[in-house]
mmCIF file of C-alpha atoms in Angstrom:
data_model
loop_
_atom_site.group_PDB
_atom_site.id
_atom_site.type_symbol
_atom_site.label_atom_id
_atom_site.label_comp_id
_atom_site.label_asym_id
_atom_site.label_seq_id
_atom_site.Cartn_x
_atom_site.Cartn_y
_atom_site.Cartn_z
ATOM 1 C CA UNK P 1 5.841 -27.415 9.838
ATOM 2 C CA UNK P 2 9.317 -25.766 9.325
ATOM 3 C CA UNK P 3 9.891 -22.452 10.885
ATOM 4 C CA UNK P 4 10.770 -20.600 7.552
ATOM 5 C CA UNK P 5 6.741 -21.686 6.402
ATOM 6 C CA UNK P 6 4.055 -19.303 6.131
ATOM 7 C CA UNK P 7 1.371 -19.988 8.453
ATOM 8 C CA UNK P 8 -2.294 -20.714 6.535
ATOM 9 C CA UNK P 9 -3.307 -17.296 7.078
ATOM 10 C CA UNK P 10 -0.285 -15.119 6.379
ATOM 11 C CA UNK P 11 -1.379 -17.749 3.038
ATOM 12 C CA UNK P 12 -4.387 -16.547 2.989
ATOM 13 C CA UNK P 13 -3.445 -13.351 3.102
ATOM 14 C CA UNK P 14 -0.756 -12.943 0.431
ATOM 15 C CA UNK P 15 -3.986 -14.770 -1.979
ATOM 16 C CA UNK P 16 -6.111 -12.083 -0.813
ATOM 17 C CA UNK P 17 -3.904 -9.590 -1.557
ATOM 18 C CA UNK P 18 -3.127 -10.471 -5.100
ATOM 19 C CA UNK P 19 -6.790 -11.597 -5.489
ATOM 20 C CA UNK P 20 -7.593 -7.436 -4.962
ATOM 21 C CA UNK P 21 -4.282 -6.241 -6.905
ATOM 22 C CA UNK P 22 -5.542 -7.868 -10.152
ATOM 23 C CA UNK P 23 -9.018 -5.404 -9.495
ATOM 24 C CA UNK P 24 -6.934 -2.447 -9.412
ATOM 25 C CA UNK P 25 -5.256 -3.097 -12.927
ATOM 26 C CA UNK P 26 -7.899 -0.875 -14.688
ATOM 27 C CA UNK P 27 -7.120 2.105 -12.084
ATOM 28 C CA UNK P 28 -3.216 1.097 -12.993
ATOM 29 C CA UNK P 29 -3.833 1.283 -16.770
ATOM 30 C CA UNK P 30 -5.746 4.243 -16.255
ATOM 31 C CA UNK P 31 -2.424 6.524 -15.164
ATOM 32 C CA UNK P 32 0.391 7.963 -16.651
ATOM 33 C CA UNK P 33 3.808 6.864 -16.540
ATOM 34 C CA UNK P 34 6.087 9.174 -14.444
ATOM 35 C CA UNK P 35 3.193 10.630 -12.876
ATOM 36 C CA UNK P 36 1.273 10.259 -9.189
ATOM 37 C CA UNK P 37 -1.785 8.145 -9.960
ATOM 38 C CA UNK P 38 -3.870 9.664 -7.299
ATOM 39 C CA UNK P 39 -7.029 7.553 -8.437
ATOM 40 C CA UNK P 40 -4.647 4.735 -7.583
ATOM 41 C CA UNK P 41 -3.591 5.664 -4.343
ATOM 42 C CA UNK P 42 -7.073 6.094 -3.153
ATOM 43 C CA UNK P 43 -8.319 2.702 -4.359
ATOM 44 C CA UNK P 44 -5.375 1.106 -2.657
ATOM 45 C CA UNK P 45 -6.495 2.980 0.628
ATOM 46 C CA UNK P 46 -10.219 2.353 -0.329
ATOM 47 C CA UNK P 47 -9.076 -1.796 -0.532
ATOM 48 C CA UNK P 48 -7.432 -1.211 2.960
ATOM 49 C CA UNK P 49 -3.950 -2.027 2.334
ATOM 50 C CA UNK P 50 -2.646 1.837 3.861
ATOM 51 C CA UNK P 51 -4.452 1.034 7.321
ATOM 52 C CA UNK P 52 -2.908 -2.203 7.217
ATOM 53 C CA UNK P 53 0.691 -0.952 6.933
ATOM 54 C CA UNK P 54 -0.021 1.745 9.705
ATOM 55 C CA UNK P 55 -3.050 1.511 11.345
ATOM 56 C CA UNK P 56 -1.514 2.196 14.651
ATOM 57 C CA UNK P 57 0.506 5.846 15.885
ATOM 58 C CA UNK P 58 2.946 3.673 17.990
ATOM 59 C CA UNK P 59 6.353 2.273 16.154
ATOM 60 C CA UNK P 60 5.549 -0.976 18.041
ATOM 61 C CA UNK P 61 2.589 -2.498 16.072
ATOM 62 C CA UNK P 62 3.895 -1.534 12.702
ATOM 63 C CA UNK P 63 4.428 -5.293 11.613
ATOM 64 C CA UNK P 64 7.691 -5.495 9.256
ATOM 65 C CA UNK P 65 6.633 -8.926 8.514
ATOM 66 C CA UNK P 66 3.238 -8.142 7.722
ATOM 67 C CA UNK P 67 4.846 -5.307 5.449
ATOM 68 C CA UNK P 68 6.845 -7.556 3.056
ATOM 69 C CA UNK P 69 4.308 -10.062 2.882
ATOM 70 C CA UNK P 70 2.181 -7.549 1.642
ATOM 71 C CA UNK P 71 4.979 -5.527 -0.873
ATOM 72 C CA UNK P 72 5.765 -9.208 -2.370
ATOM 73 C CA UNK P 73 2.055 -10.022 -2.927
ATOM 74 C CA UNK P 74 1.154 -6.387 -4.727
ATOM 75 C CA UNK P 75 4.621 -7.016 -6.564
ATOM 76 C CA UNK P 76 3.831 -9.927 -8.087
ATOM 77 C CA UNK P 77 1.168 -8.947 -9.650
ATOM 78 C CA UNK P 78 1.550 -5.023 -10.755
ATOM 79 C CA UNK P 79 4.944 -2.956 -9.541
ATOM 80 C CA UNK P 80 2.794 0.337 -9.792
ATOM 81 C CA UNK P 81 0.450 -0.625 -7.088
ATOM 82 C CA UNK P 82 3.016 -1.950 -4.950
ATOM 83 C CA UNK P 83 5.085 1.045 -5.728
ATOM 84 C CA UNK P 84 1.932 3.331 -4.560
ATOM 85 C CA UNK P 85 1.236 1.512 -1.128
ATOM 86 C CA UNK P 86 5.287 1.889 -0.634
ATOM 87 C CA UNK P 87 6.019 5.154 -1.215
ATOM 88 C CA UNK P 88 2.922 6.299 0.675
ATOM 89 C CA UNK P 89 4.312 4.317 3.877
ATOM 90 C CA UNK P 90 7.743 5.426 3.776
ATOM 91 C CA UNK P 91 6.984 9.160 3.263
ATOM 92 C CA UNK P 92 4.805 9.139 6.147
ATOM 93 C CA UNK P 93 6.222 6.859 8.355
ATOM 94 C CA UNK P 94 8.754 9.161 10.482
ATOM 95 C CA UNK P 95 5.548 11.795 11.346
ATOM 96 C CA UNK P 96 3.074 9.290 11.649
ATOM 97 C CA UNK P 97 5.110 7.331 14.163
ATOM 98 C CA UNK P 98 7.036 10.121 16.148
ATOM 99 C CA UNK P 99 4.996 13.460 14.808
ATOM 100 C CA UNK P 100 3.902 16.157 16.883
ATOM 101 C CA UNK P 101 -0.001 15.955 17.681
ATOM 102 C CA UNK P 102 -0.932 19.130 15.166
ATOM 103 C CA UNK P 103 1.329 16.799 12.138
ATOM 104 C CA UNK P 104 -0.861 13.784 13.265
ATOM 105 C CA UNK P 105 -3.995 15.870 13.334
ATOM 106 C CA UNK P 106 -3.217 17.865 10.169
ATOM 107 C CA UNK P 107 -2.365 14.420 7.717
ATOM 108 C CA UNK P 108 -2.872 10.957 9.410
ATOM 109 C CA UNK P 109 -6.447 10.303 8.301
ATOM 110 C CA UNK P 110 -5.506 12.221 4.674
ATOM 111 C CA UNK P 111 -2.392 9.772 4.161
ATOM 112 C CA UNK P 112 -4.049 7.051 5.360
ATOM 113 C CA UNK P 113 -7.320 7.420 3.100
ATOM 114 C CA UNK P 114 -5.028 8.620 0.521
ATOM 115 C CA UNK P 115 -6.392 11.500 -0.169
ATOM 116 C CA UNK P 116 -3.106 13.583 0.754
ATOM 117 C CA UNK P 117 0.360 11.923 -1.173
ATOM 118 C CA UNK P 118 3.174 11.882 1.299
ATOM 119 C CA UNK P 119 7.198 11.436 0.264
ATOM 120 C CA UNK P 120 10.476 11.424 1.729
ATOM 121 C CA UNK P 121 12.796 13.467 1.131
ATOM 122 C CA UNK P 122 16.405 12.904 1.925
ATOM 123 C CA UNK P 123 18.413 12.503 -1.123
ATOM 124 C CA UNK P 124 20.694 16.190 -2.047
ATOM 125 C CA UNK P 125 22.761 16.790 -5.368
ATOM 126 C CA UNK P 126 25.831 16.028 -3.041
ATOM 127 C CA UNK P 127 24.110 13.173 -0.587
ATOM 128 C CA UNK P 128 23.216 10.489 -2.137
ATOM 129 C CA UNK P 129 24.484 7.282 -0.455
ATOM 130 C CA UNK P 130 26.508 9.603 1.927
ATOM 131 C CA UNK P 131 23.458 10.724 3.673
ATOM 132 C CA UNK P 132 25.240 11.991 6.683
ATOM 133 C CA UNK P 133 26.827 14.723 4.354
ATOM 134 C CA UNK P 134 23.094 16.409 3.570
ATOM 135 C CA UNK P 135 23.308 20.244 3.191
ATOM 136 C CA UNK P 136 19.958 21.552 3.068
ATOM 137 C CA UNK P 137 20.302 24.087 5.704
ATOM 138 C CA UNK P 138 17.391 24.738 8.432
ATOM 139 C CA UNK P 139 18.305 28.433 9.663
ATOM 140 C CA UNK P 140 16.898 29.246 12.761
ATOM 141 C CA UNK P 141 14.178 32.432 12.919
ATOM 142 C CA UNK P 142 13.949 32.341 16.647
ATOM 143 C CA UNK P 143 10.739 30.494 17.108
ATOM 144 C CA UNK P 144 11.443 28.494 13.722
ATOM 145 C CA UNK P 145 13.506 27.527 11.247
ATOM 146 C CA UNK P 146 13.724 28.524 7.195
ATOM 147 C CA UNK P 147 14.744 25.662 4.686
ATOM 148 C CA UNK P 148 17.208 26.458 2.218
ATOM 149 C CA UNK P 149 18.579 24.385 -0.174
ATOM 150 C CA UNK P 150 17.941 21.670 -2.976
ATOM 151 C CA UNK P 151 16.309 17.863 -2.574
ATOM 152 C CA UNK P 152 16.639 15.439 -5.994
ATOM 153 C CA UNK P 153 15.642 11.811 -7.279
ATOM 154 C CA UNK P 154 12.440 12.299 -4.682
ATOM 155 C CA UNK P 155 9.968 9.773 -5.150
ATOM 156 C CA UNK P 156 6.529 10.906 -5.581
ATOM 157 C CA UNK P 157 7.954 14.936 -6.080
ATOM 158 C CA UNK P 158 7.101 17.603 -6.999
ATOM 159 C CA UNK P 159 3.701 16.764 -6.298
ATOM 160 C CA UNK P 160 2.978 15.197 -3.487
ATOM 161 C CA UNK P 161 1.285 17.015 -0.665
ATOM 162 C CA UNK P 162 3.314 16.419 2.524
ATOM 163 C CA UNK P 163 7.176 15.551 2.794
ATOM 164 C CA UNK P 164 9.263 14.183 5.248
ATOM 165 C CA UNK P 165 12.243 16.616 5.200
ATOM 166 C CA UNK P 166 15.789 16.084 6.410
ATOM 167 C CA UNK P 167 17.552 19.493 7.000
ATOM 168 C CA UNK P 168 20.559 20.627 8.500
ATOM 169 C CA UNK P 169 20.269 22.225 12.238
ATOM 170 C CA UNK P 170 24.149 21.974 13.291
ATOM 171 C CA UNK P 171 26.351 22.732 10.560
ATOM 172 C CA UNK P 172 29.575 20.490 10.511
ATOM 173 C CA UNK P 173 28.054 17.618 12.721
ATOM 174 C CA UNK P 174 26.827 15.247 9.919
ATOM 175 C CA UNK P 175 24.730 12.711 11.407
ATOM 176 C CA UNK P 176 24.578 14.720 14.967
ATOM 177 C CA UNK P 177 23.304 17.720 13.496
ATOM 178 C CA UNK P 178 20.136 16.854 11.027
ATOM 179 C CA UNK P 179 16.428 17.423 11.975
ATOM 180 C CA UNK P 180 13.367 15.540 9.777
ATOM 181 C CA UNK P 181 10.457 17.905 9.418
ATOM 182 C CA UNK P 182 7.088 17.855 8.579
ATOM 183 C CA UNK P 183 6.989 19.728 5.308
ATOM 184 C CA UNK P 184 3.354 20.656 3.366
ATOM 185 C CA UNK P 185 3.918 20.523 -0.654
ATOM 186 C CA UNK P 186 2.331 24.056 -0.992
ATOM 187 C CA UNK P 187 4.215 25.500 1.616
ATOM 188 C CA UNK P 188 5.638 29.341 0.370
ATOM 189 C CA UNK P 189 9.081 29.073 -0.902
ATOM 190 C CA UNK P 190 8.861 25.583 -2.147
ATOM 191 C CA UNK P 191 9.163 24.628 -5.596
ATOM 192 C CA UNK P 192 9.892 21.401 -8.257
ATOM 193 C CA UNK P 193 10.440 20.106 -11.274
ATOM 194 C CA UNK P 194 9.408 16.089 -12.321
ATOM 195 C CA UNK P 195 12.713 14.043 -13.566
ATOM 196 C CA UNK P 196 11.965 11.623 -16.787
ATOM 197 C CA UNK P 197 13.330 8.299 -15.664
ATOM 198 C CA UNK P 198 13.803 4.916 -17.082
ATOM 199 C CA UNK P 199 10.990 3.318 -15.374
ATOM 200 C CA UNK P 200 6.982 4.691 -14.223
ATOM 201 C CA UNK P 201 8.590 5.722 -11.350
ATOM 202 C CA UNK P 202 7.186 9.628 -10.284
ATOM 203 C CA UNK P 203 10.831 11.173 -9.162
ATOM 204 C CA UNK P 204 11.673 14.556 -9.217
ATOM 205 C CA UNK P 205 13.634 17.975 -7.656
ATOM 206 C CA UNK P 206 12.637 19.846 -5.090
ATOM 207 C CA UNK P 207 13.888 23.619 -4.480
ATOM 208 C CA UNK P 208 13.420 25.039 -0.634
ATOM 209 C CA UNK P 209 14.061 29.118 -0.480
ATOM 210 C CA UNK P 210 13.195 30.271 2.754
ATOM 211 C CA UNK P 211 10.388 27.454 3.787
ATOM 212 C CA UNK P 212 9.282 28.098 7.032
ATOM 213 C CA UNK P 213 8.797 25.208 9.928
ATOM 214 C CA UNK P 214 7.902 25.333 13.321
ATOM 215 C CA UNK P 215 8.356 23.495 16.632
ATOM 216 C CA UNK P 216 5.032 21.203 15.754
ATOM 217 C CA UNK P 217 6.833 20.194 12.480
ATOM 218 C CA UNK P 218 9.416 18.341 14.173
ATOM 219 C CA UNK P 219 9.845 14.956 13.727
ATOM 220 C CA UNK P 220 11.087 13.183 16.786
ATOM 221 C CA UNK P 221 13.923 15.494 18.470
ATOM 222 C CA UNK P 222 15.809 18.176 17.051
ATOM 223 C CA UNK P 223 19.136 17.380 15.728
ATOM 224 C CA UNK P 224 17.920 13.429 15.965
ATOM 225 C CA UNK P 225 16.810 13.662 12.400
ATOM 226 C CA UNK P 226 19.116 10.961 11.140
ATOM 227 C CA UNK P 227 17.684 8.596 13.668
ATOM 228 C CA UNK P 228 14.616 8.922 12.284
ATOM 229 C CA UNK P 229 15.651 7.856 8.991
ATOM 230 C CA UNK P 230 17.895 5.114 10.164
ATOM 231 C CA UNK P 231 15.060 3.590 11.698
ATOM 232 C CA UNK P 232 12.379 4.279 9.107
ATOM 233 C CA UNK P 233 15.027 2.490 6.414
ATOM 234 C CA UNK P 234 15.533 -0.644 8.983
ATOM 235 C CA UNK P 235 11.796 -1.454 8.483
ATOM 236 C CA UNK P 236 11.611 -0.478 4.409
ATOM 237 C CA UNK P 237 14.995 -2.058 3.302
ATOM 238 C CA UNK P 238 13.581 -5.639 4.101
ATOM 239 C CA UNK P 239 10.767 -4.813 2.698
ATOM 240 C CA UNK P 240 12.336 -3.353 -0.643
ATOM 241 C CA UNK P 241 13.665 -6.550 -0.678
ATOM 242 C CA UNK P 242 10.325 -7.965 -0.787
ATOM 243 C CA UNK P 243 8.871 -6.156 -3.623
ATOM 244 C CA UNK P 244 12.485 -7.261 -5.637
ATOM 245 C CA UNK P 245 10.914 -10.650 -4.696
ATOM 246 C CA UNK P 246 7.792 -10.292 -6.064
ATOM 247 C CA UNK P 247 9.103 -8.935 -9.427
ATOM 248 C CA UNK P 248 11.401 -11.877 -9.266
ATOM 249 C CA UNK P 249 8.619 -14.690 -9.041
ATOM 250 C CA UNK P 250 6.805 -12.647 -11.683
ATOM 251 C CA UNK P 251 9.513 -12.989 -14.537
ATOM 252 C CA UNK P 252 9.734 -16.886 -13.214
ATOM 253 C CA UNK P 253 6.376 -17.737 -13.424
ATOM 254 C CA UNK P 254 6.243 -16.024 -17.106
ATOM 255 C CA UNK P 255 9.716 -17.993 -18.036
ATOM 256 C CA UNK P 256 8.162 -21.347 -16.642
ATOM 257 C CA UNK P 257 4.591 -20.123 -18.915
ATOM 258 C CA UNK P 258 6.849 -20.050 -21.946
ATOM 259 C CA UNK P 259 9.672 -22.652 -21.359
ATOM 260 C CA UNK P 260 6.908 -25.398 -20.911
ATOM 261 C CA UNK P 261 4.576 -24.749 -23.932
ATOM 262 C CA UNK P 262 7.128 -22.917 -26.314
ATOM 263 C CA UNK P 263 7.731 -26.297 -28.793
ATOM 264 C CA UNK P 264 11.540 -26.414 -30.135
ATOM 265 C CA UNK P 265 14.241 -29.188 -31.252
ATOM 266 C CA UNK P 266 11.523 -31.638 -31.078
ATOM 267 C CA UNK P 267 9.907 -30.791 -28.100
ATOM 268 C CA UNK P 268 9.670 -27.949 -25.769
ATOM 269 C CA UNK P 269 11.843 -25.614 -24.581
ATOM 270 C CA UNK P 270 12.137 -26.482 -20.601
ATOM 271 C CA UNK P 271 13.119 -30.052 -21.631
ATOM 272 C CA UNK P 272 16.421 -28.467 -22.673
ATOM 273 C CA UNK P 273 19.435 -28.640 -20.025
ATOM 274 C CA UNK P 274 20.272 -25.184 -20.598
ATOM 275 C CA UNK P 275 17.186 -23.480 -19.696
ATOM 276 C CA UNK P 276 15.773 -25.966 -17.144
ATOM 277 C CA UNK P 277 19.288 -25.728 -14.805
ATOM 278 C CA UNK P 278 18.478 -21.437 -16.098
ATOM 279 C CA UNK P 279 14.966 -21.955 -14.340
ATOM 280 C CA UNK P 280 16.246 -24.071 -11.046
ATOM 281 C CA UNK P 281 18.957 -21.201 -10.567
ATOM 282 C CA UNK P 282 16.174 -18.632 -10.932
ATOM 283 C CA UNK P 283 14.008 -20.063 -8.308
ATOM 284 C CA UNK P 284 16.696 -20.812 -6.229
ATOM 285 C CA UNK P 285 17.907 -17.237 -5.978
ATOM 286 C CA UNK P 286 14.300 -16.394 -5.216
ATOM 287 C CA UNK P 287 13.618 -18.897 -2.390
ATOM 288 C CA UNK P 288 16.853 -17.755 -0.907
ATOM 289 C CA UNK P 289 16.267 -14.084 -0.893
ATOM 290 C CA UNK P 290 12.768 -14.804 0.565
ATOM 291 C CA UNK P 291 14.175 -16.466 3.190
ATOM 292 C CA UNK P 292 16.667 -13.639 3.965
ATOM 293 C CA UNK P 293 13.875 -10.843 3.954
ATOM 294 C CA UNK P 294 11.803 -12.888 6.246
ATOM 295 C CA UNK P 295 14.603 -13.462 8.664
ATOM 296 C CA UNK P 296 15.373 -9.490 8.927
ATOM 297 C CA UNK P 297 11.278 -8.547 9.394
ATOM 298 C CA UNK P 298 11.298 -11.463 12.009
ATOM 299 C CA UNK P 299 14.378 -9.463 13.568
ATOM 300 C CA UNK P 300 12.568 -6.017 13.390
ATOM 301 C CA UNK P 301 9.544 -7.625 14.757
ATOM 302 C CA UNK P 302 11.342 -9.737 17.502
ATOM 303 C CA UNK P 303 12.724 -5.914 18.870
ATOM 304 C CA UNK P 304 16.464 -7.730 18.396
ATOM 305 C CA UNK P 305 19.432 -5.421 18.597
ATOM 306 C CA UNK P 306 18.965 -2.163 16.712
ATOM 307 C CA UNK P 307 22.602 -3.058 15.253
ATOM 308 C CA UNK P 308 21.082 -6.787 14.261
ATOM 309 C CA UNK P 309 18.370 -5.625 12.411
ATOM 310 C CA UNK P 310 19.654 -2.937 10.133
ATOM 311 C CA UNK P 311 23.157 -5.809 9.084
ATOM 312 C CA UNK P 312 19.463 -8.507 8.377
ATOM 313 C CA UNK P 313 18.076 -5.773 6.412
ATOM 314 C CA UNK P 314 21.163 -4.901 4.627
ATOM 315 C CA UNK P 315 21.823 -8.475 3.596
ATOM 316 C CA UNK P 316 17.683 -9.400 2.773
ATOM 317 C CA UNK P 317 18.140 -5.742 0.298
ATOM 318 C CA UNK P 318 21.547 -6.701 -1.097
ATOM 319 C CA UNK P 319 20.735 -10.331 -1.786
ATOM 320 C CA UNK P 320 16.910 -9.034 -3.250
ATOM 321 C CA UNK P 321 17.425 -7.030 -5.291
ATOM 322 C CA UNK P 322 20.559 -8.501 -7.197
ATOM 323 C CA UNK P 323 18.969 -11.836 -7.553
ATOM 324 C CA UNK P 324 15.634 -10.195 -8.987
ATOM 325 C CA UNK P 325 17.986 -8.364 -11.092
ATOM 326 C CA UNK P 326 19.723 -11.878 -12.494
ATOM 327 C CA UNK P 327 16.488 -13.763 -12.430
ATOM 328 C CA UNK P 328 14.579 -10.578 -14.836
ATOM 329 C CA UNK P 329 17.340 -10.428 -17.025
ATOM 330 C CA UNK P 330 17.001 -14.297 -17.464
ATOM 331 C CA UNK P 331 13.460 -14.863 -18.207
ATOM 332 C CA UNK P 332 14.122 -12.220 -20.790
ATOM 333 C CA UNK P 333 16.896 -14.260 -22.096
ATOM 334 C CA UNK P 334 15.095 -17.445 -21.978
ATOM 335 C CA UNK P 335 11.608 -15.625 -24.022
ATOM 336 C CA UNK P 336 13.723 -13.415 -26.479
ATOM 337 C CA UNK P 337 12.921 -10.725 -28.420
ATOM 338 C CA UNK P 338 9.117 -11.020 -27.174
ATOM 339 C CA UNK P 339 9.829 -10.271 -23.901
ATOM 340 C CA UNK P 340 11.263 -6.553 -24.988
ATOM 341 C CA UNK P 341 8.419 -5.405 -27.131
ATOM 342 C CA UNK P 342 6.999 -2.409 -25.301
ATOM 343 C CA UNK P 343 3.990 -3.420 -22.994
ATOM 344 C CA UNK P 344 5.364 -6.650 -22.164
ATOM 345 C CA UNK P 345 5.104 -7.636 -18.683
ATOM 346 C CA UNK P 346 8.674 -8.785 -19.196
ATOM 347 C CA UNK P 347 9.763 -5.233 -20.782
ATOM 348 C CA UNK P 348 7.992 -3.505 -18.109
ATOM 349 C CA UNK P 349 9.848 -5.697 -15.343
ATOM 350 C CA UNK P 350 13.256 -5.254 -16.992
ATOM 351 C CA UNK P 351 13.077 -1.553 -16.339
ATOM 352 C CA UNK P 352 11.661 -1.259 -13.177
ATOM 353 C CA UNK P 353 13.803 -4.007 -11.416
ATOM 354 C CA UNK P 354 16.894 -1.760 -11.705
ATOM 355 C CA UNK P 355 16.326 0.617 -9.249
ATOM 356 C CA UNK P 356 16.371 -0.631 -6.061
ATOM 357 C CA UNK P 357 19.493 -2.017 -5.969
ATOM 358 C CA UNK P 358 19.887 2.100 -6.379
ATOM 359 C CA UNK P 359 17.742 3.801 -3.647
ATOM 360 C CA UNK P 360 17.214 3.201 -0.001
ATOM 361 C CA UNK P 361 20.849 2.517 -0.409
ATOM 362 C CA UNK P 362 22.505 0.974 -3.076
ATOM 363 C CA UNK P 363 23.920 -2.329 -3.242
ATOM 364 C CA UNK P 364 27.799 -1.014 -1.939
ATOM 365 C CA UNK P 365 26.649 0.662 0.934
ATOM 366 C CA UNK P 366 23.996 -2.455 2.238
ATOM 367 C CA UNK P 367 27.849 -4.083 1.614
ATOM 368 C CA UNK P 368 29.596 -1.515 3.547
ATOM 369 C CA UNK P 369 27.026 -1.968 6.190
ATOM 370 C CA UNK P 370 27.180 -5.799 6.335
ATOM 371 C CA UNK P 371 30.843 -5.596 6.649
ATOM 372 C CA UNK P 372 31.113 -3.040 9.802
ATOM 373 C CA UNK P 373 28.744 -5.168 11.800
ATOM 374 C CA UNK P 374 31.010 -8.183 10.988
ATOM 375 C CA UNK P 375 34.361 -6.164 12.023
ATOM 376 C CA UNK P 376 32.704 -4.462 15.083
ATOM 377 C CA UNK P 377 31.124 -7.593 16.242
ATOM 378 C CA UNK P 378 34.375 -9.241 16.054
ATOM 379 C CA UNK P 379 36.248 -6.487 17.821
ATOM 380 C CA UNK P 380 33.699 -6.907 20.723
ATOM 381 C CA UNK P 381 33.959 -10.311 20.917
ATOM 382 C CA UNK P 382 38.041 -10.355 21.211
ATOM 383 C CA UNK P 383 37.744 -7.184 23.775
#
């Protein structure tokens, strides 16, 4: 067996998990776009896919291999529940794995039966892809700190019920001086509005005037905030890359449907040069990029060098999410007109496989990134 294969039960298990997926399309169809689909988040935790991305407290046995396995799977088969298990993971992630005890006593078993929507908040009006630069200030009360400031393009806000929140302890230190806090969504003081987007993605704005945290809503150490999201974007970035996988094989497998049966010029359409050399480059960007995402959740999982994993991840999300952005925009070349008609699968791809070459850093910075740990490496290899 070659080292890149799957072994017969991570098979089994990617089956499984579509196998279940395609149950949950009624509870998909059931929701509104833009919106949390709560009755969706629970069946997802009911079907035990939340304990399976953190069933553990420790950082250790989170799986980032296990993770993309499971984000392709749910991918391929409806972006909306993958896009539900995600979201949930990443927004808890940094308290679940480094929380005080009263954080993990006050939301693990809600987040992980899904009864209590978690986000993560980092994005600001002025730090986007500069995240260092984030000005939500944390003012210190003596025994606390008061948020004040503004969050945007949040997933899962303004509704969610708990948020990760990156704020501002030091000013003028960047990256030094940021704390991530535990944050409850009715908390006094805090206040949102939902953002209309171009795909069913929930985003939206959230307002902090005078929030009040304590000591037992730290996450991790104070001013070691940016840490904490480092780390909790080395294991999703991979793993972003996997869903752009999924959505990827998707559109092929509904360009290979039509290219094979549609009849034309005397025959059918995937007898044509054109489109079968269209369909080889398609799968070919796919194999590749599933190659590349397994390589950096091997590296996360192998404990490799911190520096390592996040230039695999940067390269498994660059290389992702472009190609499922080329191989979409194909199989709705290679279907036509059909394939834009609202409530297509194809229409429905074409819009959602846009943003994440956007968020958990866009496609320049995972290049920026890629490119330091080439010059640095370099530099301490002639030194």
């Amino acid at each position: 067996m070659p080292p890149f294969a799957l072994s017969l039960e991570q098979q089994d298990f990617m089956r499984e998990t579509r196998r279940v997926a395609v149950e949950l399309l009624p509870v998909v169809a059931a929701g509104r776009s833009g919106r949390i689909n709560r009755e969706l988040l629970r069946a997802v935790a009911e079907k035990g896919f939340l304990a399976q991305l953190f069933l553990t407290s420790g950082p250790s046995k989170v799986q980032a291999f296990d993770v993309c396995l499971m984000r392709e799977a749910l991918a391929s088969v409806s972006t909306e529940i993958e896009t539900a298990v995600a979201l949930q993971g990443l927004g808890s992630f940094p308290f679940l794995q480094w929380g005080s005890p009263t954080a993990l006593r006050n939301w693990r078993s809600r987040v992980l039966d899904g009864t209590a929507v978690a986000a993560f908040a980092l994005n600001e009006p002025g730090a986007g892809s500069d995240a260092a630069s984030l000005a939500l200030a944390a003012q210190s009360d003596g025994s606390g700190w008061r948020l004040h400031g503004e969050k945007t393009w949040i997933s899962n806000a303004p509704d969610a019920d708990v948020y990760t929140v990156f704020a501002r302890t030091v000013p003028g230190r960047r990256a030094s001086g940021i704390t991530a806090f535990v944050v409850a969504g009715d908390s006094p003081g805090l206040t949102g509005e939902r953002l209309d987007m171009l795909s069913p993605h929930p985003l939206g704005r959230l307002t902090f005037d005078g929030v009040r945290v304590g000591a037992q809503d730290v996450i991790g150490e104070v001013d070691d905030g940016f840490r904490v999201a480092m780390r909790t974007l080395d294991l999703f970035r991979p793993s972003v890359g996997a869903f752009a996988v999924g959505m990827a094989q998707a559109a092929l497998d509904i360009a290979v449907d039509h290219t094979t049966t549609r009849s034309a010029f005397g025959g059918v359409l995937a007898d044509l040069q054109a489109v079968a050399h269209k369909l080889a480059d398609m799968a070919s960007r796919i194999e590749s990029s599933r190659l590349l995402v397994y390589s950096a959740a091997s590296a996360y999982d192998a404990g490799v060098d911190r520096a390592e994993v996040t230039y695999r991840a940067a390269i498994a999300k660059l290389e992702a999410t472009e190609a499922a952005q080329f191989v979409v925009d194909a199989a709705v070349q290679l279907l036509g007109a059909r394939a834009l008609q609202s409530g297509h699968r194809l229409e429905h791809l074409y819009r959602d496989v846009r943003a994440p070459r956007i968020y958990e850093g866009a496609s320049e910075i995972q290049r920026t990134i890629i490119s330091r740990y080439l010059t640095h490496q370099l530099s301490r290899e002639i030194r």
